[in-house]
Amino acid sequence: MTAEVNDLKALLATADVARRAGRLAEAERLYGEAVALSPEEPEPRHHLAGVLRMQGRLAEAEAEYRRVLALAPGAAASARVLAVTLLAQGRYEEGFQLLEARHVLDGMRKPALPFAEWRGEEVAGKRLLIWPEQGFGDQIQYARFAGVLKARGADVTLLCYPELVRLFEGALGVRALAASGAVEFPDPDFWVMQGSLAARLGCRTPEELPNAPYLRAVSPWPSLGEGFKMGIKPYGNPGHSNDRNRSLGAAEAERLKGLPARVIDLDPAATGAKDFADTAAILDQLDLVICVDTSVAHLAGAMGKPCWVLLPAVDTDWRWLLERSDSPWYPSIRLFRQQAGEDWRAVLDRVEAAFAAYVRSRQQGTSEPGQGLAS
């Protein structure tokens, strides 16, 4: 028994190294060997499901996650990632319900607040506090629901990162407070986690999302001049867990900069933007944005700005669904997907061809923003 346990630990450790290095086929084989060695152990199946999900093999991943939960019904980490797997398939009703398992995990627990948690009750005339989660892009994505709740008559207080306060308060017309240090907010009738809003507002399918533009420029910015202006963001936060796959390399970034347009680097270090209100004011002057999967994509989409998002083949974020070139979260966004085994050069070939068609259609006045695309 001891030898078998040691073999299992060694297999898992070796597979973990392969997964972290991006050698997913090797990791899949090793995790599969670990499952065969100990089929009743949930951990190997959880990791096997993970590498299947990262490769976009969601049906296989789902089956493995469900086997894990049959073996260990309280496995919150597996329930959370099964939720993400379902959400990526547009199965929002079960996916968002399962996503509540995140609150059992360290770093994702709910705050201890002396108020009632909102679970879908009538909000007209009630004070509602929305508690923030995750990164800038997530908070921008879910901010749409603050406007929905305000329209239902709620007095909304939205906690968020300091960099989002000016934008949210000005564009959404709600009370926005920086969630940093000791936060003072009006005693609410209810509070709710931001990532729980879609489910509690009854969004069971992507088609039920409130997707009209809900953010806008709220402050001035110096003129960027005349002519066709395109903003680019070829890199995301290097600390992101999937940044090795989602960000472009230097050569690919240069190809974007070489497109025949006045190109604006949207990195705050280049623009001088101090917060997202500044970035929104810059985006407001642009004709098109091309970026990787980062917060700029969410901001452009939330503003209704034509935006092309370049998606990696490995570990594609759930919110972009499968195989689609459009997004039910953001109708102005078009998706350019890296296919399995492709490098970014092939994606940029399609982007360049689409860009030429897009510019021609604008010059001829024959299309609306977003048409004439190939993804």
PDB file of N, CA and C in Angstrom, residues 233-307:
ATOM      1  N   LYS A 233      -4.112  46.454 -27.094  1.00  0.00           N
ATOM      2  CA  LYS A 233      -3.621  45.979 -25.791  1.00  0.00           C
ATOM      3  C   LYS A 233      -3.181  44.542 -25.986  1.00  0.00           C
ATOM      4  N   PRO A 234      -1.924  44.355 -26.417  1.00  0.00           N
ATOM      5  CA  PRO A 234      -1.473  43.004 -26.757  1.00  0.00           C
ATOM      6  C   PRO A 234      -1.053  42.155 -25.561  1.00  0.00           C
ATOM      7  N   TYR A 235      -0.985  42.760 -24.381  1.00  0.00           N
ATOM      8  CA  TYR A 235      -0.537  42.033 -23.192  1.00  0.00           C
ATOM      9  C   TYR A 235      -1.550  42.205 -22.066  1.00  0.00           C
ATOM     10  N   GLY A 236      -1.652  41.183 -21.228  1.00  0.00           N
ATOM     11  CA  GLY A 236      -2.439  41.284 -20.008  1.00  0.00           C
ATOM     12  C   GLY A 236      -1.531  41.365 -18.806  1.00  0.00           C
ATOM     13  N   ASN A 237      -2.114  41.252 -17.648  1.00  0.00           N
ATOM     14  CA  ASN A 237      -1.353  41.241 -16.398  1.00  0.00           C
ATOM     15  C   ASN A 237      -0.458  40.000 -16.364  1.00  0.00           C
ATOM     16  N   PRO A 238       0.855  40.167 -16.230  1.00  0.00           N
ATOM     17  CA  PRO A 238       1.736  38.986 -16.237  1.00  0.00           C
ATOM     18  C   PRO A 238       1.506  38.056 -15.057  1.00  0.00           C
ATOM     19  N   GLY A 239       0.817  38.542 -14.024  1.00  0.00           N
ATOM     20  CA  GLY A 239       0.527  37.690 -12.877  1.00  0.00           C
ATOM     21  C   GLY A 239      -0.688  36.802 -13.071  1.00  0.00           C
ATOM     22  N   HIS A 240      -1.413  36.974 -14.180  1.00  0.00           N
ATOM     23  CA  HIS A 240      -2.593  36.160 -14.447  1.00  0.00           C
ATOM     24  C   HIS A 240      -2.189  34.706 -14.664  1.00  0.00           C
ATOM     25  N   SER A 241      -3.018  33.779 -14.176  1.00  0.00           N
ATOM     26  CA  SER A 241      -2.660  32.361 -14.214  1.00  0.00           C
ATOM     27  C   SER A 241      -2.482  31.823 -15.627  1.00  0.00           C
ATOM     28  N   ASN A 242      -3.138  32.441 -16.620  1.00  0.00           N
ATOM     29  CA  ASN A 242      -3.029  31.956 -17.999  1.00  0.00           C
ATOM     30  C   ASN A 242      -2.320  32.946 -18.905  1.00  0.00           C
ATOM     31  N   ASP A 243      -1.536  33.838 -18.327  1.00  0.00           N
ATOM     32  CA  ASP A 243      -0.939  34.891 -19.154  1.00  0.00           C
ATOM     33  C   ASP A 243       0.029  34.341 -20.195  1.00  0.00           C
ATOM     34  N   ARG A 244       0.679  33.229 -19.900  1.00  0.00           N
ATOM     35  CA  ARG A 244       1.615  32.652 -20.867  1.00  0.00           C
ATOM     36  C   ARG A 244       0.922  32.296 -22.164  1.00  0.00           C
ATOM     37  N   ASN A 245      -0.379  32.003 -22.087  1.00  0.00           N
ATOM     38  CA  ASN A 245      -1.139  31.645 -23.285  1.00  0.00           C
ATOM     39  C   ASN A 245      -1.922  32.815 -23.871  1.00  0.00           C
ATOM     40  N   ARG A 246      -2.418  33.718 -23.017  1.00  0.00           N
ATOM     41  CA  ARG A 246      -3.324  34.755 -23.529  1.00  0.00           C
ATOM     42  C   ARG A 246      -2.612  35.974 -24.091  1.00  0.00           C
ATOM     43  N   SER A 247      -1.404  36.310 -23.604  1.00  0.00           N
ATOM     44  CA  SER A 247      -0.716  37.509 -24.077  1.00  0.00           C
ATOM     45  C   SER A 247       0.089  37.217 -25.335  1.00  0.00           C
ATOM     46  N   LEU A 248       0.198  38.209 -26.204  1.00  0.00           N
ATOM     47  CA  LEU A 248       1.007  38.073 -27.419  1.00  0.00           C
ATOM     48  C   LEU A 248       2.483  38.213 -27.085  1.00  0.00           C
ATOM     49  N   GLY A 249       3.320  37.714 -27.988  1.00  0.00           N
ATOM     50  CA  GLY A 249       4.745  37.961 -27.893  1.00  0.00           C
ATOM     51  C   GLY A 249       5.094  39.307 -28.509  1.00  0.00           C
ATOM     52  N   ALA A 250       6.349  39.721 -28.353  1.00  0.00           N
ATOM     53  CA  ALA A 250       6.772  41.032 -28.853  1.00  0.00           C
ATOM     54  C   ALA A 250       6.601  41.146 -30.367  1.00  0.00           C
ATOM     55  N   ALA A 251       6.907  40.082 -31.106  1.00  0.00           N
ATOM     56  CA  ALA A 251       6.798  40.143 -32.566  1.00  0.00           C
ATOM     57  C   ALA A 251       5.341  40.297 -32.999  1.00  0.00           C
ATOM     58  N   GLU A 252       4.429  39.587 -32.317  1.00  0.00           N
ATOM     59  CA  GLU A 252       3.014  39.691 -32.666  1.00  0.00           C
ATOM     60  C   GLU A 252       2.462  41.074 -32.306  1.00  0.00           C
ATOM     61  N   ALA A 253       2.935  41.614 -31.185  1.00  0.00           N
ATOM     62  CA  ALA A 253       2.508  42.971 -30.810  1.00  0.00           C
ATOM     63  C   ALA A 253       2.942  43.983 -31.865  1.00  0.00           C
ATOM     64  N   GLU A 254       4.116  43.805 -32.415  1.00  0.00           N
ATOM     65  CA  GLU A 254       4.594  44.714 -33.461  1.00  0.00           C
ATOM     66  C   GLU A 254       3.742  44.613 -34.718  1.00  0.00           C
ATOM     67  N   ARG A 255       3.243  43.412 -35.010  1.00  0.00           N
ATOM     68  CA  ARG A 255       2.356  43.272 -36.171  1.00  0.00           C
ATOM     69  C   ARG A 255       1.083  44.096 -35.987  1.00  0.00           C
ATOM     70  N   LEU A 256       0.531  44.088 -34.783  1.00  0.00           N
ATOM     71  CA  LEU A 256      -0.651  44.904 -34.530  1.00  0.00           C
ATOM     72  C   LEU A 256      -0.327  46.384 -34.708  1.00  0.00           C
ATOM     73  N   LYS A 257       0.823  46.784 -34.193  1.00  0.00           N
ATOM     74  CA  LYS A 257       1.214  48.196 -34.308  1.00  0.00           C
ATOM     75  C   LYS A 257       1.426  48.607 -35.766  1.00  0.00           C
ATOM     76  N   GLY A 258       1.698  47.614 -36.632  1.00  0.00           N
ATOM     77  CA  GLY A 258       1.955  47.917 -38.032  1.00  0.00           C
ATOM     78  C   GLY A 258       0.720  48.004 -38.896  1.00  0.00           C
ATOM     79  N   LEU A 259      -0.471  47.765 -38.338  1.00  0.00           N
ATOM     80  CA  LEU A 259      -1.687  47.899 -39.138  1.00  0.00           C
ATOM     81  C   LEU A 259      -1.865  49.355 -39.586  1.00  0.00           C
ATOM     82  N   PRO A 260      -2.417  49.579 -40.780  1.00  0.00           N
ATOM     83  CA  PRO A 260      -2.497  50.939 -41.342  1.00  0.00           C
ATOM     84  C   PRO A 260      -3.580  51.777 -40.655  1.00  0.00           C
ATOM     85  N   ALA A 261      -3.235  52.268 -39.491  1.00  0.00           N
ATOM     86  CA  ALA A 261      -4.136  53.117 -38.707  1.00  0.00           C
ATOM     87  C   ALA A 261      -3.274  53.928 -37.755  1.00  0.00           C
ATOM     88  N   ARG A 262      -3.870  54.917 -37.141  1.00  0.00           N
ATOM     89  CA  ARG A 262      -3.182  55.599 -36.055  1.00  0.00           C
ATOM     90  C   ARG A 262      -3.352  54.735 -34.814  1.00  0.00           C
ATOM     91  N   VAL A 263      -2.281  54.094 -34.382  1.00  0.00           N
ATOM     92  CA  VAL A 263      -2.352  53.078 -33.334  1.00  0.00           C
ATOM     93  C   VAL A 263      -2.052  53.711 -31.982  1.00  0.00           C
ATOM     94  N   ILE A 264      -2.943  53.462 -31.023  1.00  0.00           N
ATOM     95  CA  ILE A 264      -2.800  53.962 -29.665  1.00  0.00           C
ATOM     96  C   ILE A 264      -2.534  52.778 -28.745  1.00  0.00           C
ATOM     97  N   ASP A 265      -1.384  52.759 -28.101  1.00  0.00           N
ATOM     98  CA  ASP A 265      -1.071  51.733 -27.104  1.00  0.00           C
ATOM     99  C   ASP A 265      -1.877  52.050 -25.854  1.00  0.00           C
ATOM    100  N   LEU A 266      -2.764  51.151 -25.447  1.00  0.00           N
ATOM    101  CA  LEU A 266      -3.685  51.417 -24.349  1.00  0.00           C
ATOM    102  C   LEU A 266      -3.128  51.057 -22.980  1.00  0.00           C
ATOM    103  N   ASP A 267      -1.874  50.675 -22.920  1.00  0.00           N
ATOM    104  CA  ASP A 267      -1.274  50.458 -21.607  1.00  0.00           C
ATOM    105  C   ASP A 267      -1.251  51.782 -20.851  1.00  0.00           C
ATOM    106  N   PRO A 268      -1.708  51.816 -19.588  1.00  0.00           N
ATOM    107  CA  PRO A 268      -1.714  53.082 -18.845  1.00  0.00           C
ATOM    108  C   PRO A 268      -0.358  53.765 -18.787  1.00  0.00           C
ATOM    109  N   ALA A 269       0.714  52.983 -18.817  1.00  0.00           N
ATOM    110  CA  ALA A 269       2.047  53.597 -18.823  1.00  0.00           C
ATOM    111  C   ALA A 269       2.277  54.407 -20.090  1.00  0.00           C
ATOM    112  N   ALA A 270       1.602  54.020 -21.184  1.00  0.00           N
ATOM    113  CA  ALA A 270       1.751  54.741 -22.454  1.00  0.00           C
ATOM    114  C   ALA A 270       0.762  55.889 -22.570  1.00  0.00           C
ATOM    115  N   THR A 271      -0.471  55.697 -22.075  1.00  0.00           N
ATOM    116  CA  THR A 271      -1.497  56.732 -22.229  1.00  0.00           C
ATOM    117  C   THR A 271      -1.463  57.779 -21.133  1.00  0.00           C
ATOM    118  N   GLY A 272      -0.948  57.390 -19.962  1.00  0.00           N
ATOM    119  CA  GLY A 272      -1.017  58.291 -18.806  1.00  0.00           C
ATOM    120  C   GLY A 272      -2.336  58.204 -18.069  1.00  0.00           C
ATOM    121  N   ALA A 273      -3.185  57.238 -18.409  1.00  0.00           N
ATOM    122  CA  ALA A 273      -4.464  57.072 -17.728  1.00  0.00           C
ATOM    123  C   ALA A 273      -4.236  56.705 -16.265  1.00  0.00           C
ATOM    124  N   LYS A 274      -4.963  57.383 -15.379  1.00  0.00           N
ATOM    125  CA  LYS A 274      -4.820  57.139 -13.942  1.00  0.00           C
ATOM    126  C   LYS A 274      -5.822  56.110 -13.437  1.00  0.00           C
ATOM    127  N   ASP A 275      -6.942  55.963 -14.141  1.00  0.00           N
ATOM    128  CA  ASP A 275      -7.971  55.017 -13.733  1.00  0.00           C
ATOM    129  C   ASP A 275      -8.804  54.646 -14.955  1.00  0.00           C
ATOM    130  N   PHE A 276      -9.849  53.859 -14.731  1.00  0.00           N
ATOM    131  CA  PHE A 276     -10.650  53.392 -15.865  1.00  0.00           C
ATOM    132  C   PHE A 276     -11.538  54.487 -16.439  1.00  0.00           C
ATOM    133  N   ALA A 277     -11.820  55.533 -15.674  1.00  0.00           N
ATOM    134  CA  ALA A 277     -12.541  56.667 -16.260  1.00  0.00           C
ATOM    135  C   ALA A 277     -11.684  57.328 -17.331  1.00  0.00           C
ATOM    136  N   ASP A 278     -10.383  57.445 -17.073  1.00  0.00           N
ATOM    137  CA  ASP A 278      -9.483  57.985 -18.091  1.00  0.00           C
ATOM    138  C   ASP A 278      -9.424  57.066 -19.309  1.00  0.00           C
ATOM    139  N   THR A 279      -9.297  55.769 -19.066  1.00  0.00           N
ATOM    140  CA  THR A 279      -9.222  54.828 -20.192  1.00  0.00           C
ATOM    141  C   THR A 279     -10.506  54.861 -21.010  1.00  0.00           C
ATOM    142  N   ALA A 280     -11.657  54.978 -20.345  1.00  0.00           N
ATOM    143  CA  ALA A 280     -12.921  55.069 -21.066  1.00  0.00           C
ATOM    144  C   ALA A 280     -12.956  56.322 -21.940  1.00  0.00           C
ATOM    145  N   ALA A 281     -12.409  57.423 -21.441  1.00  0.00           N
ATOM    146  CA  ALA A 281     -12.383  58.662 -22.228  1.00  0.00           C
ATOM    147  C   ALA A 281     -11.508  58.506 -23.468  1.00  0.00           C
ATOM    148  N   ILE A 282     -10.447  57.719 -23.341  1.00  0.00           N
ATOM    149  CA  ILE A 282      -9.592  57.439 -24.504  1.00  0.00           C
ATOM    150  C   ILE A 282     -10.326  56.533 -25.490  1.00  0.00           C
ATOM    151  N   LEU A 283     -10.935  55.455 -24.984  1.00  0.00           N
ATOM    152  CA  LEU A 283     -11.665  54.532 -25.864  1.00  0.00           C
ATOM    153  C   LEU A 283     -12.772  55.248 -26.614  1.00  0.00           C
ATOM    154  N   ASP A 284     -13.370  56.231 -25.986  1.00  0.00           N
ATOM    155  CA  ASP A 284     -14.479  56.960 -26.596  1.00  0.00           C
ATOM    156  C   ASP A 284     -14.070  57.618 -27.910  1.00  0.00           C
ATOM    157  N   GLN A 285     -12.782  57.912 -28.080  1.00  0.00           N
ATOM    158  CA  GLN A 285     -12.297  58.576 -29.291  1.00  0.00           C
ATOM    159  C   GLN A 285     -11.829  57.596 -30.370  1.00  0.00           C
ATOM    160  N   LEU A 286     -11.828  56.313 -30.059  1.00  0.00           N
ATOM    161  CA  LEU A 286     -11.265  55.328 -30.986  1.00  0.00           C
ATOM    162  C   LEU A 286     -12.331  54.772 -31.924  1.00  0.00           C
ATOM    163  N   ASP A 287     -11.874  54.313 -33.088  1.00  0.00           N
ATOM    164  CA  ASP A 287     -12.757  53.660 -34.049  1.00  0.00           C
ATOM    165  C   ASP A 287     -12.806  52.151 -33.843  1.00  0.00           C
ATOM    166  N   LEU A 288     -11.743  51.601 -33.277  1.00  0.00           N
ATOM    167  CA  LEU A 288     -11.652  50.151 -33.106  1.00  0.00           C
ATOM    168  C   LEU A 288     -10.636  49.865 -32.004  1.00  0.00           C
ATOM    169  N   VAL A 289     -10.886  48.780 -31.272  1.00  0.00           N
ATOM    170  CA  VAL A 289      -9.930  48.288 -30.285  1.00  0.00           C
ATOM    171  C   VAL A 289      -9.599  46.845 -30.641  1.00  0.00           C
ATOM    172  N   ILE A 290      -8.312  46.498 -30.607  1.00  0.00           N
ATOM    173  CA  ILE A 290      -7.883  45.109 -30.771  1.00  0.00           C
ATOM    174  C   ILE A 290      -7.051  44.749 -29.540  1.00  0.00           C
ATOM    175  N   CYS A 291      -7.427  43.681 -28.862  1.00  0.00           N
ATOM    176  CA  CYS A 291      -6.733  43.361 -27.617  1.00  0.00           C
ATOM    177  C   CYS A 291      -6.831  41.870 -27.324  1.00  0.00           C
ATOM    178  N   VAL A 292      -6.027  41.450 -26.368  1.00  0.00           N
ATOM    179  CA  VAL A 292      -6.160  40.099 -25.839  1.00  0.00           C
ATOM    180  C   VAL A 292      -7.228  40.131 -24.746  1.00  0.00           C
ATOM    181  N   ASP A 293      -7.442  38.982 -24.117  1.00  0.00           N
ATOM    182  CA  ASP A 293      -8.490  38.855 -23.112  1.00  0.00           C
ATOM    183  C   ASP A 293      -8.043  39.524 -21.814  1.00  0.00           C
ATOM    184  N   THR A 294      -8.336  40.806 -21.709  1.00  0.00           N
ATOM    185  CA  THR A 294      -7.955  41.566 -20.531  1.00  0.00           C
ATOM    186  C   THR A 294      -9.038  42.597 -20.234  1.00  0.00           C
ATOM    187  N   SER A 295      -8.841  43.422 -19.224  1.00  0.00           N
ATOM    188  CA  SER A 295      -9.905  44.335 -18.779  1.00  0.00           C
ATOM    189  C   SER A 295     -10.311  45.338 -19.859  1.00  0.00           C
ATOM    190  N   VAL A 296      -9.389  45.690 -20.757  1.00  0.00           N
ATOM    191  CA  VAL A 296      -9.733  46.615 -21.845  1.00  0.00           C
ATOM    192  C   VAL A 296     -10.849  46.037 -22.712  1.00  0.00           C
ATOM    193  N   ALA A 297     -10.842  44.720 -22.923  1.00  0.00           N
ATOM    194  CA  ALA A 297     -11.906  44.092 -23.710  1.00  0.00           C
ATOM    195  C   ALA A 297     -13.252  44.302 -23.028  1.00  0.00           C
ATOM    196  N   HIS A 298     -13.293  44.117 -21.724  1.00  0.00           N
ATOM    197  CA  HIS A 298     -14.547  44.289 -20.991  1.00  0.00           C
ATOM    198  C   HIS A 298     -15.009  45.743 -21.032  1.00  0.00           C
ATOM    199  N   LEU A 299     -14.078  46.656 -20.875  1.00  0.00           N
ATOM    200  CA  LEU A 299     -14.449  48.071 -20.883  1.00  0.00           C
ATOM    201  C   LEU A 299     -14.972  48.483 -22.256  1.00  0.00           C
ATOM    202  N   ALA A 300     -14.269  48.092 -23.312  1.00  0.00           N
ATOM    203  CA  ALA A 300     -14.727  48.421 -24.665  1.00  0.00           C
ATOM    204  C   ALA A 300     -16.098  47.819 -24.935  1.00  0.00           C
ATOM    205  N   GLY A 301     -16.280  46.563 -24.551  1.00  0.00           N
ATOM    206  CA  GLY A 301     -17.569  45.914 -24.767  1.00  0.00           C
ATOM    207  C   GLY A 301     -18.677  46.565 -23.968  1.00  0.00           C
ATOM    208  N   ALA A 302     -18.380  46.945 -22.735  1.00  0.00           N
ATOM    209  CA  ALA A 302     -19.390  47.586 -21.887  1.00  0.00           C
ATOM    210  C   ALA A 302     -19.775  48.962 -22.412  1.00  0.00           C
ATOM    211  N   MET A 303     -18.884  49.595 -23.187  1.00  0.00           N
ATOM    212  CA  MET A 303     -19.169  50.898 -23.789  1.00  0.00           C
ATOM    213  C   MET A 303     -19.808  50.773 -25.172  1.00  0.00           C
ATOM    214  N   GLY A 304     -19.906  49.544 -25.692  1.00  0.00           N
ATOM    215  CA  GLY A 304     -20.424  49.366 -27.049  1.00  0.00           C
ATOM    216  C   GLY A 304     -19.424  49.739 -28.128  1.00  0.00           C
ATOM    217  N   LYS A 305     -18.144  49.765 -27.791  1.00  0.00           N
ATOM    218  CA  LYS A 305     -17.094  50.128 -28.738  1.00  0.00           C
ATOM    219  C   LYS A 305     -16.713  48.900 -29.580  1.00  0.00           C
ATOM    220  N   PRO A 306     -16.606  49.036 -30.923  1.00  0.00           N
ATOM    221  CA  PRO A 306     -16.125  47.904 -31.721  1.00  0.00           C
ATOM    222  C   PRO A 306     -14.780  47.404 -31.193  1.00  0.00           C
ATOM    223  N   CYS A 307     -14.738  46.134 -30.879  1.00  0.00           N
ATOM    224  CA  CYS A 307     -13.546  45.565 -30.228  1.00  0.00           C
ATOM    225  C   CYS A 307     -13.350  44.141 -30.702  1.00  0.00           C
TER     226      CYS A 307
END
